[in-house]
PDB file of C-alpha atoms in Angstrom:
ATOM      1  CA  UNK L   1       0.000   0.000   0.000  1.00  0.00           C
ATOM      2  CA  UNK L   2       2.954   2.485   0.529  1.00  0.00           C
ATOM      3  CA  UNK L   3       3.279   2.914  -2.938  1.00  0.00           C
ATOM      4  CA  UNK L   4      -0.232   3.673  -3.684  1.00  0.00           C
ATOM      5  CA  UNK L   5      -0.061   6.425  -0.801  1.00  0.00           C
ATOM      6  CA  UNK L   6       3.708   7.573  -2.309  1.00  0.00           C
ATOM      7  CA  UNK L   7       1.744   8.257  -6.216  1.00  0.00           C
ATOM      8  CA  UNK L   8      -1.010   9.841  -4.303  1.00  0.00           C
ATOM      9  CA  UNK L   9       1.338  11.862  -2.428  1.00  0.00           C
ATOM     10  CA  UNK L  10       3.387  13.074  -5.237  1.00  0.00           C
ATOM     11  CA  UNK L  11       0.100  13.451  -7.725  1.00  0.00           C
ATOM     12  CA  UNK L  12      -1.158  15.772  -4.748  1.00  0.00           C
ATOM     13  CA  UNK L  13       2.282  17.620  -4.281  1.00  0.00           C
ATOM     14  CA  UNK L  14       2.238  18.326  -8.018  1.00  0.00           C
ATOM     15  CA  UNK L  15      -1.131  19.367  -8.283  1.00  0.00           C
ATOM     16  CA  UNK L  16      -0.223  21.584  -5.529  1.00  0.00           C
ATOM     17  CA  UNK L  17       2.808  23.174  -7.032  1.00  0.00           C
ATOM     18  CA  UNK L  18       1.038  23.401 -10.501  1.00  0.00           C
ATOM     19  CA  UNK L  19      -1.931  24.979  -8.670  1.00  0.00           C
ATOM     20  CA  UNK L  20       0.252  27.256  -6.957  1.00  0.00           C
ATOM     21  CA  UNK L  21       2.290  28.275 -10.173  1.00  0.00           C
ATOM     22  CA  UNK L  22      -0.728  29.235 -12.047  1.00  0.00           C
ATOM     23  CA  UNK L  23      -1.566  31.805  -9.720  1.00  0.00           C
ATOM     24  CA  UNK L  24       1.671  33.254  -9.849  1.00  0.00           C
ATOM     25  CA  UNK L  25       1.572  33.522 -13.405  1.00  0.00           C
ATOM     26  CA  UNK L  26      -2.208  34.944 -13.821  1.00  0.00           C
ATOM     27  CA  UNK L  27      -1.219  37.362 -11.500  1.00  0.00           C
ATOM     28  CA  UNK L  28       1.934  38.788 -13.560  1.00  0.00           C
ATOM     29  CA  UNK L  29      -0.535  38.451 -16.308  1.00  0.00           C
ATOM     30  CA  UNK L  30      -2.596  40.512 -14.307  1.00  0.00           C
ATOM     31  CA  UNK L  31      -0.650  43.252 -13.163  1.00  0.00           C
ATOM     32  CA  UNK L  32       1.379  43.269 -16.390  1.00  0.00           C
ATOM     33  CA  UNK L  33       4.450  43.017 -14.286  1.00  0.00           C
ATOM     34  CA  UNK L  34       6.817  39.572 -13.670  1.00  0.00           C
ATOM     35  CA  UNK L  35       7.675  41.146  -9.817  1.00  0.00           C
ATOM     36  CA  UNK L  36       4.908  41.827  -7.934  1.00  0.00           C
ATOM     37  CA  UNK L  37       6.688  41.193  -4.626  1.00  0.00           C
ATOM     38  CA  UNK L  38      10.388  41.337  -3.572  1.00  0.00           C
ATOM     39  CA  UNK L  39      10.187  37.812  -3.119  1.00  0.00           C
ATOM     40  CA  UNK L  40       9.159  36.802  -6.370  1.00  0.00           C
ATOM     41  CA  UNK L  41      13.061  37.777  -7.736  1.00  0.00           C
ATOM     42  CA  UNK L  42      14.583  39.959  -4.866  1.00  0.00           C
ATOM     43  CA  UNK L  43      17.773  41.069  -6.928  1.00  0.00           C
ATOM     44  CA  UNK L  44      15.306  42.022  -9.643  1.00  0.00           C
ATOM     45  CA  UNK L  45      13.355  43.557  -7.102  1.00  0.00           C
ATOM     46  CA  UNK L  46      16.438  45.547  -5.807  1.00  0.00           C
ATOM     47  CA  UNK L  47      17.144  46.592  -9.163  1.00  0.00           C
ATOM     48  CA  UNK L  48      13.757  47.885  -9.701  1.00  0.00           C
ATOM     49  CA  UNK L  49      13.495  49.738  -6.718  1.00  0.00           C
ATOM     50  CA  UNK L  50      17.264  51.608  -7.258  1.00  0.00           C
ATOM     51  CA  UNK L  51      15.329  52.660 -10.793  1.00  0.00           C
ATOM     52  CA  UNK L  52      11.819  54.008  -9.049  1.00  0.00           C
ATOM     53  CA  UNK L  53      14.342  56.017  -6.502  1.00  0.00           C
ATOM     54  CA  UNK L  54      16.320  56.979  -9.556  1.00  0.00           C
ATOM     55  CA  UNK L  55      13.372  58.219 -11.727  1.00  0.00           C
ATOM     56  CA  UNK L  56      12.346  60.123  -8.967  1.00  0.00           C
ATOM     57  CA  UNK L  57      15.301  62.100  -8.407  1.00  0.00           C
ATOM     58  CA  UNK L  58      15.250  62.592 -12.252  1.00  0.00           C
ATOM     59  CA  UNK L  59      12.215  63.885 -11.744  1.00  0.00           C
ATOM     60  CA  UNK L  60      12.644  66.070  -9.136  1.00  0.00           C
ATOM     61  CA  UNK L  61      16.135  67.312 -10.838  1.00  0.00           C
ATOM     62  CA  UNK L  62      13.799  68.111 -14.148  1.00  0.00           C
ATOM     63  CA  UNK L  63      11.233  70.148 -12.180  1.00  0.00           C
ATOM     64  CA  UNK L  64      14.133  71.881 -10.677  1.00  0.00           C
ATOM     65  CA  UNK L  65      15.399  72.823 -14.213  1.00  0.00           C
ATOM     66  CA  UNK L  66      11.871  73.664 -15.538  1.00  0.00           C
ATOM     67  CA  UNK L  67      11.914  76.134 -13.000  1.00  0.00           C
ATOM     68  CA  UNK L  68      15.214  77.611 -13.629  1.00  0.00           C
ATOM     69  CA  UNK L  69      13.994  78.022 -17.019  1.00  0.00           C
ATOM     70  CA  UNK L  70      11.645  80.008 -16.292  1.00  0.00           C
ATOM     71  CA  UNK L  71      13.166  82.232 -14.125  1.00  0.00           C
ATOM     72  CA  UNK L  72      15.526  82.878 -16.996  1.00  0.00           C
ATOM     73  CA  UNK L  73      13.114  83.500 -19.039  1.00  0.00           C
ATOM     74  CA  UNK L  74      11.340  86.029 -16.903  1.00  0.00           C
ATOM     75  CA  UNK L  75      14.929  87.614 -16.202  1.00  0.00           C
ATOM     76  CA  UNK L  76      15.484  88.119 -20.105  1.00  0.00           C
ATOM     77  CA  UNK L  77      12.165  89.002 -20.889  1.00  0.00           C
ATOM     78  CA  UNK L  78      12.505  91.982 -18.043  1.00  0.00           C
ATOM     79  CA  UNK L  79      16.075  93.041 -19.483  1.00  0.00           C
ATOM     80  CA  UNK L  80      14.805  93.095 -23.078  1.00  0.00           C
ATOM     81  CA  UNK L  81      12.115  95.730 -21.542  1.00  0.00           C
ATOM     82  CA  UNK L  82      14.546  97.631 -19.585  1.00  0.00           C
ATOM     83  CA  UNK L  83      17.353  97.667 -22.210  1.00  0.00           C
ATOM     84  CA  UNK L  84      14.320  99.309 -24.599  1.00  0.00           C
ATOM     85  CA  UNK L  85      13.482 101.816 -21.808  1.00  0.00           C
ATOM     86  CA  UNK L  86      16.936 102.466 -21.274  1.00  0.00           C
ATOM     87  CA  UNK L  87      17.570 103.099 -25.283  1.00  0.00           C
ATOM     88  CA  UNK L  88      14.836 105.436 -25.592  1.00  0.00           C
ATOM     89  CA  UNK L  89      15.766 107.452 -22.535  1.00  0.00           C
ATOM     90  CA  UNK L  90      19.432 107.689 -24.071  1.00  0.00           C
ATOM     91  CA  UNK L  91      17.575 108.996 -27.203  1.00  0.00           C
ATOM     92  CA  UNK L  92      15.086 111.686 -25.376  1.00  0.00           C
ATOM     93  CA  UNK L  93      18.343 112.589 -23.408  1.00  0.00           C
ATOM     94  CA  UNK L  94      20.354 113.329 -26.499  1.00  0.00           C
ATOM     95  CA  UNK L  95      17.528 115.141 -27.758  1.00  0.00           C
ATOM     96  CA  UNK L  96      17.442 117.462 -24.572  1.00  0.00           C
ATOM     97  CA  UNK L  97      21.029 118.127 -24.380  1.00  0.00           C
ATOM     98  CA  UNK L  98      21.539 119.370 -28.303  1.00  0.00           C
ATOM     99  CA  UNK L  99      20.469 122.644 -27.428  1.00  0.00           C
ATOM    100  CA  UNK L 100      17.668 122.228 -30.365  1.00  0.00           C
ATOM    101  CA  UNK L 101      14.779 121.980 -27.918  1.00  0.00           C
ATOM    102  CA  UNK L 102      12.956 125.082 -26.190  1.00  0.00           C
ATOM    103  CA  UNK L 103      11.315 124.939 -23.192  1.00  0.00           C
ATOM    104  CA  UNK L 104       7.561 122.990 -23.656  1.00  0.00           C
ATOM    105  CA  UNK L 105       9.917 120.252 -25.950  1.00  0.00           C
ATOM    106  CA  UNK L 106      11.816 120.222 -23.040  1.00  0.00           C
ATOM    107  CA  UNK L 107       8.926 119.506 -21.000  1.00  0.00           C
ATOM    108  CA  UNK L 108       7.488 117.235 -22.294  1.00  0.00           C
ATOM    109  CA  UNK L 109      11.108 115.074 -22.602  1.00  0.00           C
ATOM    110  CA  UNK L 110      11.045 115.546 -18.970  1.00  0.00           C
ATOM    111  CA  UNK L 111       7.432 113.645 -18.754  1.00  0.00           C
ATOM    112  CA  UNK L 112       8.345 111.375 -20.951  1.00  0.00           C
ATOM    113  CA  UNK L 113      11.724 110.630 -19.022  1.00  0.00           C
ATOM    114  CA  UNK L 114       9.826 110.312 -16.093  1.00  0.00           C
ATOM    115  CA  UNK L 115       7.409 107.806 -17.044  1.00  0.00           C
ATOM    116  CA  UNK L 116      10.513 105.955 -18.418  1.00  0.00           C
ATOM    117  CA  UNK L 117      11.856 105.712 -15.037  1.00  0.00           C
ATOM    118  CA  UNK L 118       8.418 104.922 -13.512  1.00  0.00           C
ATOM    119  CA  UNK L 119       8.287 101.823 -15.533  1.00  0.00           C
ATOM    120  CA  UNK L 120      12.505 100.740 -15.318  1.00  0.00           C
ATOM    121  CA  UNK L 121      11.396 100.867 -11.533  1.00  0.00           C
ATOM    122  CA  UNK L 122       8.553  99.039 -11.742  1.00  0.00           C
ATOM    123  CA  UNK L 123      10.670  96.167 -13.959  1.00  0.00           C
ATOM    124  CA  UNK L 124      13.361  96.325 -11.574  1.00  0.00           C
ATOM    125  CA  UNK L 125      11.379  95.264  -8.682  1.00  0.00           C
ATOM    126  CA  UNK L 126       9.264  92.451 -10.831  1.00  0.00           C
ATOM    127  CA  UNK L 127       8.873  88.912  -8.629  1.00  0.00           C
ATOM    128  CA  UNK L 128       8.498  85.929 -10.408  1.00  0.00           C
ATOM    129  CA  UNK L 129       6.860  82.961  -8.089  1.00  0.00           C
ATOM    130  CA  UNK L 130       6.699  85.085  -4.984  1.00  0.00           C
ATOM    131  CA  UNK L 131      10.348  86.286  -5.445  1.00  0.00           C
ATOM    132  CA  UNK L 132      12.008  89.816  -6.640  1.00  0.00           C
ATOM    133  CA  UNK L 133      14.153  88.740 -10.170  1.00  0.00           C
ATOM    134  CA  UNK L 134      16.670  91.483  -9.425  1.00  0.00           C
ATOM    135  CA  UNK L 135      17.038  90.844  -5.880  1.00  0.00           C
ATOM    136  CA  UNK L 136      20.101  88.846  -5.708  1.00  0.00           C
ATOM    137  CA  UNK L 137      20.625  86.886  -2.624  1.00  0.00           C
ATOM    138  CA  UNK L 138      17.374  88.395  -0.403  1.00  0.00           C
ATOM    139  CA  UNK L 139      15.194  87.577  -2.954  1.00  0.00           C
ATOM    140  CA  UNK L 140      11.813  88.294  -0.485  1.00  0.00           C
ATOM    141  CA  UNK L 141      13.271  92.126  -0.482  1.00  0.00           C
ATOM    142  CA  UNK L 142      12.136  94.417  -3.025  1.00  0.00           C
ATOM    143  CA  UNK L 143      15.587  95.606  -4.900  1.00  0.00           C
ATOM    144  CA  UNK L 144      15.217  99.452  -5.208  1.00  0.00           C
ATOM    145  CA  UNK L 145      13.198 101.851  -3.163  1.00  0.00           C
ATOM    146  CA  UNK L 146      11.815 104.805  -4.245  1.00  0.00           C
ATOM    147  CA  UNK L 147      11.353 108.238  -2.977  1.00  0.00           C
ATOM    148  CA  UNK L 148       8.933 110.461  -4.336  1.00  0.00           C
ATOM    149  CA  UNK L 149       8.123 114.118  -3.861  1.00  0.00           C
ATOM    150  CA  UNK L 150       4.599 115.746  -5.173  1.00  0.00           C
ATOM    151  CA  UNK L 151       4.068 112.073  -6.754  1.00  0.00           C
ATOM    152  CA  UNK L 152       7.418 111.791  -8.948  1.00  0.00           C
ATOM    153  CA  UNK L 153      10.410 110.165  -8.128  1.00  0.00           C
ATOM    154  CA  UNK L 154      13.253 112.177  -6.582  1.00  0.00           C
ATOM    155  CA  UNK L 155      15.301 108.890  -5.683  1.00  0.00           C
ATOM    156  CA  UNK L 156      15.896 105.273  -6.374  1.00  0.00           C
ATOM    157  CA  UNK L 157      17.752 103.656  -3.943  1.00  0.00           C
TER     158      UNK L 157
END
């Protein structure tokens, strides 16, 4: 009789195992993946762990640069507006000193020239995110402060 018991132990063993392997396998075919545990492979496991903490630190490291980028942007896109300010004040300023001018022209240069200054100050002290793009190192400071006198600036500082 033992070896009727030892084929029926073994048949049952097998069935077992077989049993046991086809869930294994119509789980990866249901997750799509051939590690679903650490125990299924655990070097494989390791490896795919390093990559998850590695993909993450890409990602991180690309957000980082995404926002660099656009601070740059922001910072070039403010100097392009000030070096155009800056131009046409050098103009109006070359007008006024040629002696060609009388007094209203003069004026109104003036006006002009100080509305040129009203907006260099306002693109000086720009924030981009929540922080001042000209502010070097104390970025939650506003760069340059103004002082004005019967509403017109006297003094950037």
């Amino acid at each position: 009789m033992s070896g009727w018991g030892s084929i029926y132990n073994n048949t049952t063993y097998a069935m077992w195992k077989h049993a046991r392997d086809l869930a294994k396998l119509h789980e990866q075919g249901a997750s799509g993946a051939r590690v679903n545990r650490a125990s299924d492979d655990p070097l494989d496991a390791y490896r795919i762990m390093r990559l998850k903490a590695s993909t993450s630190s890409s990602e991180a490291y690309l957000k980082n640069l995404q926002e660099v980028e656009r601070n740059l942007e922001a910072g070039h896109s403010l100097l392009s507006k000030l070096s155009t300010t800056a131009v046409r004040a050098e103009e109006l300023l070359t007008q006024a000193a040629s002696g060609t001018y009388i007094g209203a022209n003069r004026i109104a240069i003036a006006e002009e020239l100080d509305s040129l200054l009203e907006q260099s100050v306002t693109l000086v002290n720009t924030q981009n995110m929540g922080l001042y793009v000209f502010s070097g190192d104390t970025t939650a400071t506003a760069p340059y402060e103004v002082t004005r006198e019967n509403g017109k600036i006297v003094a950037v500082r």
